[in-house]
PDB file of C-alpha atoms in Angstrom:
ATOM      1  CA  MET A  24     111.624  80.198 110.509  1.00  0.00           C
ATOM      2  CA  MET A  25     110.863  81.201 107.008  1.00  0.00           C
ATOM      3  CA  ASN A  26     108.153  79.242 105.299  1.00  0.00           C
ATOM      4  CA  GLN A  27     108.516  77.608 101.892  1.00  0.00           C
ATOM      5  CA  GLY A  28     106.277  80.122 100.163  1.00  0.00           C
ATOM      6  CA  ALA A  29     108.434  83.001 101.382  1.00  0.00           C
ATOM      7  CA  LYS A  30     111.570  81.182 100.281  1.00  0.00           C
ATOM      8  CA  LYS A  31     110.150  80.653  96.782  1.00  0.00           C
ATOM      9  CA  ALA A  32     109.052  84.274  96.568  1.00  0.00           C
ATOM     10  CA  GLY A  33     112.713  85.230  97.119  1.00  0.00           C
ATOM     11  CA  TYR A  34     112.553  86.885 100.552  1.00  0.00           C
ATOM     12  CA  VAL A  35     115.730  87.260 102.271  1.00  0.00           C
ATOM     13  CA  SER A  36     114.218  87.496 105.720  1.00  0.00           C
ATOM     14  CA  GLN A  37     111.022  87.922 107.308  1.00  0.00           C
ATOM     15  CA  PRO A  38     109.916  89.663 110.638  1.00  0.00           C
ATOM     16  CA  ALA A  39     110.290  87.568 113.625  1.00  0.00           C
ATOM     17  CA  ALA A  40     107.763  89.643 115.431  1.00  0.00           C
ATOM     18  CA  THR A  41     104.054  89.236 114.997  1.00  0.00           C
ATOM     19  CA  ASP A  42     103.285  93.039 115.605  1.00  0.00           C
ATOM     20  CA  PRO A  43     101.895  94.594 112.319  1.00  0.00           C
ATOM     21  CA  ARG A  44     104.267  97.613 112.552  1.00  0.00           C
ATOM     22  CA  SER A  45     107.284  95.439 112.234  1.00  0.00           C
ATOM     23  CA  THR A  46     105.772  93.361 109.484  1.00  0.00           C
ATOM     24  CA  GLU A  47     104.965  96.630 107.503  1.00  0.00           C
ATOM     25  CA  ALA A  48     108.374  98.087 108.244  1.00  0.00           C
ATOM     26  CA  TRP A  49     109.960  94.831 106.936  1.00  0.00           C
ATOM     27  CA  ALA A  50     107.679  94.760 103.814  1.00  0.00           C
ATOM     28  CA  LEU A  51     108.823  98.320 102.880  1.00  0.00           C
ATOM     29  CA  SER A  52     112.517  97.488 103.393  1.00  0.00           C
ATOM     30  CA  GLU A  53     112.162  94.155 101.424  1.00  0.00           C
ATOM     31  CA  ALA A  54     110.460  95.990  98.576  1.00  0.00           C
ATOM     32  CA  SER A  55     113.195  98.587  98.534  1.00  0.00           C
ATOM     33  CA  ARG A  56     115.915  95.895  98.557  1.00  0.00           C
ATOM     34  CA  ARG A  57     114.243  94.261  95.535  1.00  0.00           C
ATOM     35  CA  LEU A  58     114.182  97.542  93.627  1.00  0.00           C
ATOM     36  CA  VAL A  59     117.903  98.221  94.220  1.00  0.00           C
ATOM     37  CA  VAL A  60     118.779  94.665  93.157  1.00  0.00           C
ATOM     38  CA  ALA A  61     116.407  94.890  90.175  1.00  0.00           C
ATOM     39  CA  ALA A  62     117.925  98.164  89.002  1.00  0.00           C
ATOM     40  CA  LYS A  63     121.303  96.456  88.732  1.00  0.00           C
ATOM     41  CA  THR A  64     119.874  93.295  86.939  1.00  0.00           C
ATOM     42  CA  GLU A  65     120.322  93.388  83.167  1.00  0.00           C
ATOM     43  CA  ASP A  66     117.342  91.537  82.004  1.00  0.00           C
ATOM     44  CA  GLY A  67     115.643  94.133  79.701  1.00  0.00           C
ATOM     45  CA  GLY A  68     113.822  95.484  82.669  1.00  0.00           C
ATOM     46  CA  LYS A  69     111.857  92.563  83.708  1.00  0.00           C
ATOM     47  CA  SER A  70     113.192  92.412  87.271  1.00  0.00           C
ATOM     48  CA  LEU A  71     112.660  96.172  87.727  1.00  0.00           C
ATOM     49  CA  ARG A  72     109.133  95.865  86.423  1.00  0.00           C
ATOM     50  CA  ASP A  73     108.378  93.047  88.920  1.00  0.00           C
ATOM     51  CA  ALA A  74     109.876  94.904  91.812  1.00  0.00           C
ATOM     52  CA  LEU A  75     107.924  98.245  90.905  1.00  0.00           C
ATOM     53  CA  ILE A  76     104.719  96.046  90.724  1.00  0.00           C
ATOM     54  CA  LEU A  77     105.444  94.472  94.060  1.00  0.00           C
ATOM     55  CA  ASN A  78     105.974  98.008  95.669  1.00  0.00           C
ATOM     56  CA  GLN A  79     102.759  99.180  94.013  1.00  0.00           C
ATOM     57  CA  ARG A  80     100.831  96.274  95.530  1.00  0.00           C
ATOM     58  CA  LEU A  81     102.302  96.997  98.944  1.00  0.00           C
ATOM     59  CA  TRP A  82     101.233 100.692  98.737  1.00  0.00           C
ATOM     60  CA  THR A  83      97.716  99.601  97.486  1.00  0.00           C
ATOM     61  CA  ILE A  84      97.364  97.558 100.594  1.00  0.00           C
ATOM     62  CA  PHE A  85      98.221 100.636 102.639  1.00  0.00           C
ATOM     63  CA  GLN A  86      95.716 102.728 100.676  1.00  0.00           C
ATOM     64  CA  THR A  87      93.032 100.220 101.183  1.00  0.00           C
ATOM     65  CA  ALA A  88      93.680 100.015 104.959  1.00  0.00           C
ATOM     66  CA  MET A  89      93.579 103.773 105.316  1.00  0.00           C
ATOM     67  CA  ALA A  90      90.319 104.100 103.364  1.00  0.00           C
ATOM     68  CA  GLU A  91      88.378 101.451 105.534  1.00  0.00           C
ATOM     69  CA  PRO A  92      85.612 103.042 107.580  1.00  0.00           C
ATOM     70  CA  ASP A  93      86.764 101.208 110.611  1.00  0.00           C
ATOM     71  CA  CYS A  94      90.435 102.195 110.342  1.00  0.00           C
ATOM     72  CA  PRO A  95      91.687 102.930 113.923  1.00  0.00           C
ATOM     73  CA  LEU A  96      94.265 105.507 112.944  1.00  0.00           C
ATOM     74  CA  PRO A  97      93.530 109.225 113.463  1.00  0.00           C
ATOM     75  CA  ARG A  98      92.134 111.042 110.297  1.00  0.00           C
ATOM     76  CA  GLU A  99      95.242 113.187 109.898  1.00  0.00           C
ATOM     77  CA  ILE A 100      97.500 110.149 109.675  1.00  0.00           C
ATOM     78  CA  ARG A 101      95.231 108.382 107.455  1.00  0.00           C
ATOM     79  CA  ASP A 102      95.236 111.419 105.096  1.00  0.00           C
ATOM     80  CA  ASN A 103      98.913 111.777 105.217  1.00  0.00           C
ATOM     81  CA  VAL A 104      99.532 108.141 104.385  1.00  0.00           C
ATOM     82  CA  LEU A 105      96.947 108.425 101.463  1.00  0.00           C
ATOM     83  CA  ALA A 106      98.909 111.633 100.258  1.00  0.00           C
ATOM     84  CA  LEU A 107     102.134 109.623 100.335  1.00  0.00           C
ATOM     85  CA  SER A 108     100.438 106.767  98.373  1.00  0.00           C
ATOM     86  CA  ILE A 109      99.430 109.107  95.613  1.00  0.00           C
ATOM     87  CA  MET A 110     103.009 110.476  95.311  1.00  0.00           C
ATOM     88  CA  MET A 111     104.167 106.787  95.321  1.00  0.00           C
ATOM     89  CA  ASP A 112     101.529 106.007  92.540  1.00  0.00           C
ATOM     90  CA  ARG A 113     103.007 108.656  90.315  1.00  0.00           C
ATOM     91  CA  GLN A 114     106.595 107.734  90.903  1.00  0.00           C
ATOM     92  CA  ILE A 115     105.950 103.964  90.240  1.00  0.00           C
ATOM     93  CA  LEU A 116     103.956 104.763  87.059  1.00  0.00           C
ATOM     94  CA  GLN A 117     106.789 106.923  85.812  1.00  0.00           C
ATOM     95  CA  ARG A 118     109.268 104.221  86.476  1.00  0.00           C
ATOM     96  CA  LEU A 119     107.075 101.557  84.779  1.00  0.00           C
ATOM     97  CA  GLY A 120     106.924 103.925  81.800  1.00  0.00           C
ATOM     98  CA  ASP A 121     110.703 104.321  81.298  1.00  0.00           C
ATOM     99  CA  LEU A 122     112.236 101.384  83.471  1.00  0.00           C
ATOM    100  CA  ASP A 123     114.976 103.831  84.386  1.00  0.00           C
ATOM    101  CA  GLY A 124     116.558 102.338  87.577  1.00  0.00           C
ATOM    102  CA  SER A 125     118.628 105.383  88.101  1.00  0.00           C
ATOM    103  CA  LYS A 126     115.404 107.368  89.055  1.00  0.00           C
ATOM    104  CA  LEU A 127     114.289 105.183  91.939  1.00  0.00           C
ATOM    105  CA  GLN A 128     115.581 107.392  94.790  1.00  0.00           C
ATOM    106  CA  PRO A 129     112.201 109.154  95.546  1.00  0.00           C
ATOM    107  CA  ILE A 130     110.590 105.661  95.923  1.00  0.00           C
ATOM    108  CA  LEU A 131     113.355 104.394  97.996  1.00  0.00           C
ATOM    109  CA  ASP A 132     113.339 107.426 100.236  1.00  0.00           C
ATOM    110  CA  ILE A 133     109.648 107.264 100.935  1.00  0.00           C
ATOM    111  CA  ASN A 134     109.815 103.578 101.699  1.00  0.00           C
ATOM    112  CA  ARG A 135     112.770 104.004 103.964  1.00  0.00           C
ATOM    113  CA  CYS A 136     111.314 106.894 105.909  1.00  0.00           C
ATOM    114  CA  VAL A 137     108.046 105.228 106.511  1.00  0.00           C
ATOM    115  CA  ALA A 138     109.817 101.868 107.382  1.00  0.00           C
ATOM    116  CA  GLU A 139     111.977 103.717 109.826  1.00  0.00           C
ATOM    117  CA  GLY A 140     109.013 105.261 111.517  1.00  0.00           C
ATOM    118  CA  LEU A 141     107.072 102.026 111.688  1.00  0.00           C
ATOM    119  CA  ALA A 142     110.083 100.257 113.222  1.00  0.00           C
ATOM    120  CA  MET A 143     110.205 102.722 116.127  1.00  0.00           C
ATOM    121  CA  LYS A 144     108.258 101.820 119.209  1.00  0.00           C
ATOM    122  CA  PRO A 145     105.484 104.419 119.629  1.00  0.00           C
ATOM    123  CA  ASP A 146     106.598 105.546 123.114  1.00  0.00           C
ATOM    124  CA  ALA A 147     110.373 105.378 122.446  1.00  0.00           C
ATOM    125  CA  PRO A 148     112.420 108.485 122.199  1.00  0.00           C
ATOM    126  CA  ALA A 149     113.872 108.923 118.645  1.00  0.00           C
ATOM    127  CA  ALA A 150     117.578 109.104 117.930  1.00  0.00           C
ATOM    128  CA  GLN A 151     116.949 111.193 114.753  1.00  0.00           C
ATOM    129  CA  PRO A 152     113.636 112.945 115.234  1.00  0.00           C
ATOM    130  CA  VAL A 153     113.319 114.290 111.573  1.00  0.00           C
ATOM    131  CA  GLN A 154     113.413 110.965 110.172  1.00  0.00           C
ATOM    132  CA  ALA A 155     112.283 108.510 112.677  1.00  0.00           C
ATOM    133  CA  ASN A 156     110.099 109.970 115.373  1.00  0.00           C
ATOM    134  CA  LEU A 157     106.455 109.116 114.431  1.00  0.00           C
ATOM    135  CA  ALA A 158     105.118 111.665 116.827  1.00  0.00           C
ATOM    136  CA  GLN A 159     106.721 114.521 114.634  1.00  0.00           C
ATOM    137  CA  PRO A 160     105.696 115.171 111.187  1.00  0.00           C
ATOM    138  CA  LEU A 161     107.982 113.361 108.721  1.00  0.00           C
ATOM    139  CA  ALA A 162     109.583 115.420 105.904  1.00  0.00           C
ATOM    140  CA  ALA A 163     108.929 113.381 102.651  1.00  0.00           C
ATOM    141  CA  PRO A 164     111.359 113.800  99.930  1.00  0.00           C
ATOM    142  CA  ALA A 165     110.559 116.368  97.319  1.00  0.00           C
ATOM    143  CA  VAL A 166     108.698 114.814  94.450  1.00  0.00           C
ATOM    144  CA  GLY A 167     107.697 116.839  91.512  1.00  0.00           C
ATOM    145  CA  GLY A 168     108.865 119.985  93.184  1.00  0.00           C
ATOM    146  CA  THR A 169     106.382 119.374  96.116  1.00  0.00           C
ATOM    147  CA  ARG A 170     107.613 118.771  99.706  1.00  0.00           C
ATOM    148  CA  MET A 171     105.166 117.301 102.103  1.00  0.00           C
ATOM    149  CA  ALA A 172     105.186 116.813 105.885  1.00  0.00           C
ATOM    150  CA  VAL A 173     103.816 113.421 106.855  1.00  0.00           C
ATOM    151  CA  ASN A 174     102.833 112.160 110.316  1.00  0.00           C
ATOM    152  CA  VAL A 175     102.550 108.464 110.424  1.00  0.00           C
ATOM    153  CA  SER A 176     102.301 107.882 114.172  1.00  0.00           C
ATOM    154  CA  ALA A 177      99.797 105.537 115.521  1.00  0.00           C
TER     155      ALA A 177
END
């Protein structure tokens, strides 16, 4: 059951599972949902700014976790997530600069790809290996003319 704090924050749902991967996948999906809703809200960009800042905070949490000396993930995965974080930082800062909700697709794509990968069971076969199999490198959307392969398996 959703707690009062989550309700006040405007969360539509929260993960039932206590496993961190599910929680992280949900957080990315929720951040994306908020971005989409905010892009359609006519309030002078306030909702979009708030949604972008929320997304930035989420990615800052990921960056911090990847930089911890005792992070249990393999070095390659940490480096890939950090590289994605840098791409996300650039995209978010650009959107905060112009508050153009029509240019959110790279942010939404990265959030979606990582959330899909996190939602998969590590040993489960993937229905769509390019987007969801965490054992395979994940092709991130082209951002600024650069395409990266990202492996976020754990």
